[in-house]
GROMACS .gro file of C-alpha atoms in nm:
model
  424
    1HIS     CA    1   1.733   1.023  -1.424
    2SER     CA    2   1.385   0.980  -1.290
    3ASN     CA    3   1.310   0.685  -1.511
    4LEU     CA    4   1.638   0.536  -1.402
    5GLY     CA    5   1.533   0.576  -1.044
    6ASN     CA    6   1.212   0.384  -1.129
    7ALA     CA    7   1.420   0.100  -1.270
    8LEU     CA    8   1.659   0.086  -0.979
    9LYS     CA    9   1.373   0.091  -0.737
   10ASP     CA   10   1.211  -0.210  -0.909
   11GLN     CA   11   1.538  -0.398  -0.876
   12GLY     CA   12   1.537  -0.356  -0.497
   13LYS     CA   13   1.809  -0.089  -0.502
   14PRO     CA   14   1.646   0.186  -0.302
   15GLY     CA   15   1.947   0.379  -0.208
   16GLU     CA   16   2.069   0.398  -0.570
   17SER     CA   17   1.723   0.494  -0.692
   18VAL     CA   18   1.700   0.776  -0.434
   19ALA     CA   19   2.028   0.911  -0.564
   20SER     CA   20   1.904   0.904  -0.920
   21TYR     CA   21   1.588   1.087  -0.836
   22ARG     CA   22   1.794   1.349  -0.646
   23LYS     CA   23   1.989   1.407  -0.966
   24ALA     CA   24   1.673   1.436  -1.158
   25LEU     CA   25   1.545   1.710  -0.910
   26SER     CA   26   1.874   1.896  -0.917
   27LEU     CA   27   1.816   1.933  -1.293
   28ARG     CA   28   1.438   1.997  -1.289
   29PRO     CA   29   1.307   2.085  -0.948
   30ASP     CA   30   0.985   2.195  -1.097
   31VAL     CA   31   0.858   1.846  -1.201
   32ALA     CA   32   0.616   1.748  -0.936
   33MET     CA   33   0.590   1.374  -1.035
   34ALA     CA   34   0.972   1.342  -1.009
   35HIS     CA   35   0.933   1.460  -0.654
   36SER     CA   36   0.662   1.208  -0.584
   37ASN     CA   37   0.875   0.931  -0.753
   38TYR     CA   38   1.153   1.024  -0.515
   39LEU     CA   39   0.926   1.032  -0.209
   40LEU     CA   40   0.773   0.695  -0.285
   41ALA     CA   41   1.112   0.524  -0.346
   42ALA     CA   42   1.260   0.673  -0.024
   43GLN     CA   43   0.987   0.471   0.165
   44TYR     CA   44   1.160   0.148   0.050
   45ASP     CA   45   1.501   0.248   0.188
   46PRO     CA   46   1.569   0.131   0.540
   47ALA     CA   47   1.853   0.391   0.574
   48TYR     CA   48   1.608   0.680   0.508
   49SER     CA   49   1.467   0.817   0.828
   50HIS     CA   50   1.111   0.942   0.895
   51GLU     CA   51   1.260   1.278   0.988
   52GLU     CA   52   1.418   1.301   0.642
   53TYR     CA   53   1.096   1.208   0.474
   54ARG     CA   54   0.889   1.463   0.653
   55ALA     CA   55   1.140   1.728   0.566
   56ASP     CA   56   1.144   1.636   0.200
   57CYS     CA   57   0.753   1.636   0.198
   58LEU     CA   58   0.761   1.985   0.346
   59ASN     CA   59   0.996   2.085   0.075
   60PHE     CA   60   0.748   1.946  -0.176
   61ALA     CA   61   0.479   2.158  -0.021
   62ALA     CA   62   0.701   2.470  -0.007
   63ARG     CA   63   0.745   2.438  -0.391
   64PHE     CA   64   0.399   2.321  -0.503
   65GLU     CA   65   0.162   2.430  -0.236
   66ALA     CA   66   0.297   2.747  -0.063
   67PRO     CA   67   0.250   2.977  -0.373
   68LEU     CA   68  -0.111   2.872  -0.400
   69ARG     CA   69  -0.217   2.918  -0.038
   70PRO     CA   70  -0.304   3.301  -0.074
   71ASP     CA   71  -0.549   3.200  -0.346
   72TRP     CA   72  -0.722   2.924  -0.155
   73PRO     CA   73  -1.101   2.972  -0.175
   74LEU     CA   74  -1.303   3.057   0.132
   75HIS     CA   75  -1.532   2.756   0.215
   76ASP     CA   76  -1.859   2.789   0.414
   77HIS     CA   77  -1.864   2.475   0.622
   78THR     CA   78  -2.209   2.540   0.754
   79GLN     CA   79  -2.364   2.473   0.408
   80ALA     CA   80  -2.280   2.109   0.447
   81LEU     CA   81  -2.501   2.082   0.755
   82GLU     CA   82  -2.812   2.176   0.547
   83LYS     CA   83  -2.782   1.915   0.264
   84ARG     CA   84  -2.664   1.569   0.186
   85LEU     CA   85  -2.288   1.541   0.215
   86ARG     CA   86  -2.111   1.516  -0.118
   87VAL     CA   87  -1.788   1.320  -0.095
   88GLY     CA   88  -1.534   1.282  -0.390
   89PHE     CA   89  -1.258   1.026  -0.426
   90VAL     CA   90  -0.959   1.108  -0.649
   91SER     CA   91  -0.736   0.814  -0.775
   92GLY     CA   92  -0.587   0.649  -1.081
   93ASP     CA   93  -0.637   0.307  -0.924
   94PHE     CA   94  -1.014   0.242  -0.971
   95HIS     CA   95  -0.938  -0.100  -1.124
   96THR     CA   96  -0.757  -0.434  -1.039
   97HIS     CA   97  -0.514  -0.280  -0.806
   98PRO     CA   98  -0.462  -0.285  -0.419
   99VAL     CA   99  -0.658   0.038  -0.380
  100GLY     CA  100  -0.951  -0.103  -0.585
  101PHE     CA  101  -0.950  -0.427  -0.375
  102PHE     CA  102  -0.979  -0.221  -0.054
  103LEU     CA  103  -1.242   0.006  -0.191
  104GLU     CA  104  -1.495  -0.214  -0.356
  105SER     CA  105  -1.673  -0.354  -0.054
  106VAL     CA  106  -1.674  -0.018   0.121
  107PHE     CA  107  -1.835   0.159  -0.175
  108ALA     CA  108  -2.096  -0.122  -0.200
  109HIS     CA  109  -2.201  -0.053   0.160
  110LEU     CA  110  -2.205   0.326   0.157
  111ASP     CA  111  -2.555   0.465   0.235
  112LYS     CA  112  -2.656   0.632  -0.089
  113LYS     CA  113  -2.948   0.784   0.091
  114LEU     CA  114  -2.712   0.988   0.319
  115LEU     CA  115  -2.425   1.059   0.074
  116ASP     CA  116  -2.363   1.161  -0.277
  117VAL     CA  117  -2.040   0.990  -0.399
  118LEU     CA  118  -1.834   1.105  -0.696
  119LEU     CA  119  -1.523   0.924  -0.824
  120TYR     CA  120  -1.265   1.134  -1.009
  121THR     CA  121  -1.040   0.908  -1.206
  122THR     CA  122  -0.691   1.021  -1.313
  123ASN     CA  123  -0.632   0.711  -1.531
  124ALA     CA  124  -0.818   0.616  -1.852
  125PHE     CA  125  -0.754   0.249  -1.787
  126ALA     CA  126  -1.060   0.028  -1.698
  127ASP     CA  127  -1.121  -0.341  -1.633
  128ASP     CA  128  -1.385  -0.567  -1.465
  129LEU     CA  129  -1.339  -0.412  -1.123
  130THR     CA  130  -1.384  -0.061  -1.284
  131LEU     CA  131  -1.719  -0.180  -1.425
  132ARG     CA  132  -1.835  -0.313  -1.101
  133LEU     CA  133  -1.760   0.020  -0.927
  134GLN     CA  134  -1.940   0.200  -1.214
  135ALA     CA  135  -2.252  -0.013  -1.149
  136MET     CA  136  -2.286   0.111  -0.787
  137GLU     CA  137  -2.498   0.438  -0.833
  138ILE     CA  138  -2.178   0.632  -0.809
  139ALA     CA  139  -2.112   0.932  -1.033
  140TRP     CA  140  -1.778   0.923  -1.240
  141GLU     CA  141  -1.585   1.206  -1.381
  142SER     CA  142  -1.251   1.189  -1.564
  143LEU     CA  143  -0.962   1.426  -1.475
  144VAL     CA  144  -0.736   1.269  -1.740
  145GLY     CA  145  -0.578   1.557  -1.937
  146VAL     CA  146  -0.765   1.817  -1.720
  147SER     CA  147  -0.545   2.080  -1.576
  148ASP     CA  148  -0.532   2.140  -1.201
  149ASP     CA  149  -0.706   2.472  -1.222
  150SER     CA  150  -0.983   2.343  -1.441
  151ALA     CA  151  -1.024   2.035  -1.210
  152THR     CA  152  -1.041   2.256  -0.908
  153GLN     CA  153  -1.326   2.458  -1.072
  154ARG     CA  154  -1.512   2.135  -1.162
  155ILE     CA  155  -1.486   2.000  -0.797
  156ARG     CA  156  -1.610   2.333  -0.677
  157ASP     CA  157  -1.896   2.332  -0.925
  158ASP     CA  158  -1.981   1.979  -0.807
  159ALA     CA  159  -2.014   2.127  -0.453
  160ILE     CA  160  -1.788   1.855  -0.300
  161ASP     CA  161  -1.782   1.875   0.082
  162ILE     CA  162  -1.506   1.620   0.141
  163LEU     CA  163  -1.241   1.531  -0.106
  164VAL     CA  164  -1.047   1.213  -0.051
  165ASP     CA  165  -0.690   1.140  -0.202
  166LEU     CA  166  -0.636   0.775  -0.263
  167SER     CA  167  -0.268   0.802  -0.395
  168GLY     CA  168  -0.029   0.995  -0.185
  169HIS     CA  169   0.299   1.021  -0.368
  170THR     CA  170   0.230   0.710  -0.578
  171SER     CA  171   0.167   0.712  -0.957
  172GLN     CA  172  -0.130   0.900  -1.119
  173ASN     CA  173  -0.163   1.126  -0.808
  174ARG     CA  174  -0.306   1.478  -0.831
  175LEU     CA  175  -0.154   1.622  -0.511
  176THR     CA  176  -0.101   1.954  -0.702
  177LEU     CA  177  -0.481   1.962  -0.738
  178PHE     CA  178  -0.533   1.904  -0.371
  179ALA     CA  179  -0.268   2.185  -0.309
  180ARG     CA  180  -0.531   2.418  -0.454
  181LYS     CA  181  -0.778   2.327  -0.170
  182PRO     CA  182  -1.086   2.271  -0.395
  183ALA     CA  183  -1.295   2.125  -0.120
  184PRO     CA  184  -1.358   2.240   0.243
  185ILE     CA  185  -1.231   1.919   0.403
  186GLN     CA  186  -0.958   1.705   0.233
  187VAL     CA  187  -0.854   1.367   0.343
  188THR     CA  188  -0.585   1.106   0.244
  189TRP     CA  189  -0.646   0.735   0.268
  190ILE     CA  190  -0.542   0.384   0.154
  191GLY     CA  191  -0.283   0.469  -0.124
  192SER     CA  192  -0.098   0.710   0.112
  193PHE     CA  193   0.161   0.550   0.350
  194ALA     CA  194   0.302   0.863   0.496
  195THR     CA  195   0.247   1.224   0.514
  196ASN     CA  196   0.197   1.404   0.188
  197GLY     CA  197   0.331   1.726   0.338
  198LEU     CA  198   0.037   1.944   0.227
  199GLN     CA  199  -0.144   2.175   0.471
  200ALA     CA  200  -0.433   2.157   0.231
  201ILE     CA  201  -0.502   1.796   0.330
  202ASP     CA  202  -0.673   1.813   0.673
  203TYR     CA  203  -0.678   1.446   0.786
  204ILE     CA  204  -0.529   1.096   0.733
  205LEU     CA  205  -0.753   0.795   0.790
  206CYS     CA  206  -0.553   0.548   1.003
  207ASP     CA  207  -0.587   0.302   1.287
  208PRO     CA  208  -0.417   0.264   1.624
  209TYR     CA  209  -0.162   0.017   1.491
  210VAL     CA  210  -0.033   0.194   1.179
  211LEU     CA  211  -0.012   0.521   1.355
  212PRO     CA  212   0.058   0.505   1.732
  213GLN     CA  213   0.025   0.822   1.929
  214ASN     CA  214   0.395   0.867   1.976
  215GLU     CA  215   0.432   0.887   1.589
  216VAL     CA  216   0.160   1.142   1.517
  217GLY     CA  217   0.440   1.403   1.467
  218HIS     CA  218   0.547   1.228   1.145
  219PHE     CA  219   0.242   1.372   0.982
  220VAL     CA  220   0.128   1.727   0.867
  221GLU     CA  221  -0.222   1.590   0.841
  222LYS     CA  222  -0.433   1.526   1.156
  223PRO     CA  223  -0.484   1.159   1.217
  224TRP     CA  224  -0.855   1.040   1.207
  225TYR     CA  225  -0.852   0.699   1.388
  226LEU     CA  226  -1.082   0.425   1.266
  227PRO     CA  227  -1.167   0.175   1.549
  228ASP     CA  228  -0.971  -0.128   1.442
  229THR     CA  229  -0.828  -0.109   1.084
  230HIS     CA  230  -0.799   0.155   0.812
  231LEU     CA  231  -0.826  -0.119   0.554
  232CYS     CA  232  -1.137  -0.310   0.442
  233PHE     CA  233  -1.058  -0.616   0.216
  234THR     CA  234  -1.295  -0.724  -0.058
  235GLN     CA  235  -1.325  -1.102  -0.076
  236PRO     CA  236  -1.204  -1.224  -0.414
  237ALA     CA  237  -1.466  -1.340  -0.653
  238TYR     CA  238  -1.297  -1.668  -0.728
  239ASP     CA  239  -1.389  -2.014  -0.597
  240ILE     CA  240  -1.039  -2.125  -0.496
  241ALA     CA  241  -1.024  -2.356  -0.209
  242VAL     CA  242  -0.749  -2.354   0.055
  243GLY     CA  243  -0.525  -2.656  -0.016
  244ALA     CA  244  -0.357  -2.886   0.235
  245LEU     CA  245  -0.034  -2.786   0.387
  246PRO     CA  246   0.240  -2.833   0.121
  247ALA     CA  247   0.510  -2.927   0.373
  248ALA     CA  248   0.295  -3.221   0.494
  249THR     CA  249   0.348  -3.384   0.152
  250SER     CA  250   0.679  -3.251   0.049
  251GLY     CA  251   0.850  -3.279   0.389
  252ARG     CA  252   1.009  -2.939   0.345
  253VAL     CA  253   0.872  -2.597   0.438
  254THR     CA  254   0.829  -2.337   0.171
  255PHE     CA  255   0.858  -1.975   0.273
  256SER     CA  256   0.726  -1.709   0.033
  257CYS     CA  257   0.707  -1.343  -0.048
  258PHE     CA  258   0.483  -1.233  -0.340
  259ASN     CA  259   0.537  -0.858  -0.285
  260ASN     CA  260   0.689  -0.629  -0.540
  261LEU     CA  261   1.071  -0.693  -0.534
  262ALA     CA  262   1.122  -0.318  -0.490
  263LYS     CA  263   1.059  -0.408  -0.121
  264MET     CA  264   1.338  -0.662  -0.110
  265ASN     CA  265   1.629  -0.448  -0.006
  266GLU     CA  266   1.972  -0.587   0.108
  267GLU     CA  267   1.868  -0.601   0.477
  268VAL     CA  268   1.560  -0.807   0.382
  269VAL     CA  269   1.773  -1.038   0.169
  270ALA     CA  270   2.021  -1.099   0.446
  271LEU     CA  271   1.744  -1.174   0.703
  272TRP     CA  272   1.561  -1.412   0.472
  273ALA     CA  273   1.898  -1.583   0.411
  274GLN     CA  274   1.939  -1.631   0.786
  275VAL     CA  275   1.587  -1.784   0.790
  276LEU     CA  276   1.676  -2.036   0.533
  277HIS     CA  277   2.014  -2.125   0.698
  278ALA     CA  278   1.821  -2.171   1.036
  279ALA     CA  279   1.551  -2.400   0.876
  280PRO     CA  280   1.751  -2.670   0.692
  281GLY     CA  281   1.582  -2.798   0.377
  282SER     CA  282   1.342  -2.509   0.357
  283ARG     CA  283   1.312  -2.300   0.042
  284LEU     CA  284   1.195  -1.945  -0.056
  285PHE     CA  285   0.926  -1.885  -0.319
  286LEU     CA  286   0.934  -1.534  -0.480
  287LYS     CA  287   0.675  -1.431  -0.721
  288ALA     CA  288   0.670  -1.076  -0.876
  289LYS     CA  289   0.636  -0.890  -1.198
  290GLN     CA  290   1.014  -0.825  -1.216
  291LEU     CA  291   1.073  -1.203  -1.241
  292ASN     CA  292   0.914  -1.213  -1.582
  293ASP     CA  293   1.267  -1.111  -1.688
  294LEU     CA  294   1.532  -1.379  -1.688
  295SER     CA  295   1.802  -1.123  -1.605
  296MET     CA  296   1.609  -1.055  -1.270
  297HIS     CA  297   1.619  -1.440  -1.204
  298ARG     CA  298   1.997  -1.423  -1.239
  299TYR     CA  299   2.031  -1.113  -1.028
  300THR     CA  300   1.804  -1.237  -0.755
  301SER     CA  301   1.986  -1.569  -0.726
  302ALA     CA  302   2.327  -1.385  -0.710
  303ARG     CA  303   2.187  -1.170  -0.427
  304PHE     CA  304   2.108  -1.479  -0.211
  305ALA     CA  305   2.418  -1.668  -0.324
  306ALA     CA  306   2.624  -1.388  -0.164
  307HIS     CA  307   2.465  -1.502   0.165
  308GLY     CA  308   2.543  -1.874   0.112
  309ILE     CA  309   2.198  -1.969  -0.038
  310SER     CA  310   2.218  -2.185  -0.347
  311ALA     CA  311   1.984  -2.133  -0.639
  312ASP     CA  312   1.805  -2.482  -0.580
  313ARG     CA  313   1.667  -2.335  -0.259
  314LEU     CA  314   1.488  -2.053  -0.452
  315MET     CA  315   1.160  -2.076  -0.653
  316LEU     CA  316   1.128  -1.764  -0.884
  317GLU     CA  317   0.816  -1.689  -1.078
  318GLY     CA  318   0.686  -1.394  -1.266
  319ASN     CA  319   0.335  -1.245  -1.232
  320SER     CA  320   0.013  -1.413  -1.349
  321SER     CA  321  -0.358  -1.355  -1.349
  322ARG     CA  322  -0.508  -1.279  -1.010
  323ALA     CA  323  -0.694  -1.625  -0.990
  324ASP     CA  324  -0.358  -1.808  -1.080
  325TYR     CA  325  -0.172  -1.587  -0.828
  326LEU     CA  326  -0.412  -1.664  -0.548
  327ALA     CA  327  -0.399  -2.039  -0.632
  328THR     CA  328  -0.021  -2.026  -0.610
  329TYR     CA  329  -0.048  -1.978  -0.232
  330ASN     CA  330  -0.146  -2.343  -0.214
  331ARG     CA  331   0.225  -2.412  -0.271
  332VAL     CA  332   0.331  -2.205   0.017
  333ASP     CA  333   0.345  -2.279   0.402
  334ILE     CA  334   0.465  -1.951   0.553
  335ALA     CA  335   0.494  -1.595   0.406
  336LEU     CA  336   0.773  -1.360   0.497
  337ASP     CA  337   0.700  -0.988   0.517
  338PRO     CA  338   0.961  -0.744   0.387
  339PHE     CA  339   1.052  -0.417   0.558
  340PRO     CA  340   1.045  -0.117   0.603
  341PHE     CA  341   0.781  -0.121   0.325
  342THR     CA  342   0.567  -0.410   0.441
  343GLY     CA  343   0.299  -0.589   0.248
  344GLY     CA  344  -0.069  -0.507   0.259
  345THR     CA  345  -0.272  -0.670  -0.008
  346THR     CA  346  -0.041  -0.975  -0.039
  347THR     CA  347  -0.061  -1.026   0.336
  348VAL     CA  348  -0.438  -1.026   0.345
  349GLU     CA  349  -0.469  -1.243   0.024
  350GLY     CA  350  -0.219  -1.488   0.178
  351LEU     CA  351  -0.437  -1.511   0.491
  352TRP     CA  352  -0.742  -1.565   0.275
  353MET     CA  353  -0.555  -1.857   0.119
  354GLY     CA  354  -0.455  -1.997   0.450
  355VAL     CA  355  -0.101  -1.877   0.463
  356PRO     CA  356   0.030  -1.700   0.771
  357VAL     CA  357   0.289  -1.423   0.754
  358ILE     CA  358   0.584  -1.325   0.975
  359THR     CA  359   0.620  -0.943   1.004
  360LYS     CA  360   0.867  -0.722   1.192
  361ARG     CA  361   0.771  -0.440   1.421
  362GLY     CA  362   0.824  -0.104   1.258
  363ASP     CA  363   0.884   0.264   1.339
  364ARG     CA  364   0.661   0.431   1.089
  365PHE     CA  365   0.308   0.398   0.906
  366ILE     CA  366   0.414   0.189   0.618
  367ALA     CA  367   0.640  -0.031   0.845
  368HIS     CA  368   0.337  -0.103   1.086
  369GLN     CA  369   0.111  -0.225   0.811
  370GLY     CA  370   0.177  -0.592   0.867
  371GLU     CA  371   0.129  -0.536   1.248
  372SER     CA  372  -0.215  -0.381   1.191
  373ILE     CA  373  -0.331  -0.673   0.976
  374LEU     CA  374  -0.198  -0.943   1.222
  375HIS     CA  375  -0.351  -0.760   1.525
  376ASN     CA  376  -0.689  -0.747   1.355
  377VAL     CA  377  -0.686  -1.125   1.287
  378GLY     CA  378  -0.569  -1.221   1.631
  379MET     CA  379  -0.218  -1.323   1.520
  380SER     CA  380   0.004  -1.076   1.724
  381ASP     CA  381   0.237  -1.366   1.816
  382TRP     CA  382   0.357  -1.366   1.454
  383ILE     CA  383   0.499  -1.011   1.494
  384ALA     CA  384   0.873  -1.007   1.557
  385ALA     CA  385   1.029  -0.741   1.776
  386ASP     CA  386   1.363  -0.762   1.584
  387ASN     CA  387   1.559  -0.970   1.338
  388GLU     CA  388   1.650  -1.237   1.594
  389ALA     CA  389   1.290  -1.284   1.688
  390TYR     CA  390   1.198  -1.292   1.316
  391VAL     CA  391   1.421  -1.590   1.259
  392ALA     CA  392   1.311  -1.758   1.575
  393ILE     CA  393   0.947  -1.734   1.483
  394ALA     CA  394   1.020  -1.880   1.142
  395VAL     CA  395   1.214  -2.172   1.288
  396ALA     CA  396   0.957  -2.250   1.554
  397ARG     CA  397   0.664  -2.234   1.310
  398ALA     CA  398   0.844  -2.432   1.041
  399GLY     CA  399   0.909  -2.706   1.304
  400ASP     CA  400   0.530  -2.733   1.389
  401LEU     CA  401   0.363  -2.864   1.079
  402ALA     CA  402   0.057  -2.985   1.279
  403GLY     CA  403   0.013  -2.627   1.409
  404LEU     CA  404   0.055  -2.485   1.060
  405ALA     CA  405  -0.205  -2.728   0.915
  406ALA     CA  406  -0.460  -2.621   1.183
  407LEU     CA  407  -0.397  -2.256   1.128
  408ARG     CA  408  -0.429  -2.311   0.747
  409ALA     CA  409  -0.773  -2.481   0.786
  410ASN     CA  410  -0.920  -2.183   0.988
  411HIS     CA  411  -0.742  -1.874   0.839
  412ARG     CA  412  -1.009  -1.778   0.595
  413SER     CA  413  -1.304  -1.800   0.840
  414HIS     CA  414  -1.095  -1.591   1.093
  415LEU     CA  415  -1.012  -1.330   0.827
  416LEU     CA  416  -1.376  -1.298   0.714
  417ALA     CA  417  -1.497  -1.262   1.074
  418SER     CA  418  -1.237  -0.993   1.147
  419PRO     CA  419  -1.262  -0.612   1.114
  420LEU     CA  420  -1.057  -0.642   0.792
  421CYS     CA  421  -1.362  -0.778   0.610
  422ASN     CA  422  -1.631  -0.579   0.811
  423ALA     CA  423  -1.743  -0.357   0.514
  424PRO     CA  424  -2.083  -0.282   0.673
   0.00000   0.00000   0.00000
C-alpha cells in the first residue's frame, strides 16, 4: 500500500496516494518511512490543510520520538565556546539532486578555519557532484546500514555541535536518528518543506517569504531567518547560452512546466487549461521523468482533454541529462508554477536560462517557495494573488513579446547578481 501510494503520487493523484498511505499505516503503524511517504505526499494535496499536516507530524513524533526523550543525552553547550564549531550535515542527496545543487556553492565558501564540517551520507550513490563535494576538505562518513543507535554514538564521538537535517520527510531521511538528539543543536534545512514534528530539531532555516510571521505556528521548530533567501543556487557548469525568444520565430507562445508531475494535481490542470484557452494558439510543454512512459502521455493528454485542450497543444517529453534539460528551456517562453507544491530548482534553472515563471501566492512554506525566489530576483509582479490573476498575468505577458525578449536577455545576469547566487 505504501508503494502504491508512491505510484499514485507520481501520477499526480495526491488524494488517492494519501488514502493508500493511510491504509499502509493502519496495517503497520511502526514503519517510519511509510509515515514519511505519507507526510511528503500530503504536501502535494491542495485539500490537505496545514493544520492536518502539523497534527500528523505530531503523531509521527509521538510514536517515534516521545519514547526516546527520557534517554536524550545531556549536552554541555559551553564546550562549543572553547573550540572550533563542528557542524554535521545528514542527507542522502549529496549528488546530482536539488539538495546538491543548493549546497555545492555554500560548502565551497564555508570558512574551514572556523568550522569543521562533516557530511553524513545516508545513500551509497555517488556521481560527479559527489566527487566535487568530496574534494572540498570536508570529512565524509557513511550511515548506510548503520543503526540509529550506532549512528547516534558515532555523532557523539565526533563531538558534533550542530547537526543539520537536509531531508525532512523525503526519501533517505534519518529523522529517527535526529529523534535521539545526538547533537546539542539540531537544525533542518533545504530538503525540509514543512515541520518535521520533532522537538529534537531546534530550528528551521527559512526566509521572510517562505515563512511569514503569521505562519510560525505551523512549525514545531523555531524559525531562524536568513536575511533574503534560505536557498543559494550553484551556477551550472555548462556553457549553454540563452537563446532568442521562441515565440518571436514561431509566432505562438510556449508555456511550460518541467516539475515532477506529482505536483500537477487536478486544480493545477484546470488552471493551466484556463491559461491555454485564454491565450489562443499557445501550447504547454511538460517535461518530467513520468513522461518516459507512453501510458503517462495518454493519461496526461486525457486530463487536459477533459478541460477542452486538444493533444496538439501539448508537448510531452521525458527526462534527459541535465545539460540537455537546461538547453530545453530555449524552446520555452514562460514557465507556469504548480501549487501547492511549487517549484524550486526548476524555477531557478528556468531563470538562469532566461525563462520567467508565474507563481501563485500560497498559505504555507512549500507554497511560498516561488514567491521567495521571485521576490529575490525583483519579479514580484509575476506573483498572482489568485487563479484569476494567474490567468491575467499569463495572457498579458504572452501578449508582450518585446517585453518577454527583453526580460530573457537579462534574466541570467539579474539572477547571478541576486541573493539567490550570493554564496559568499
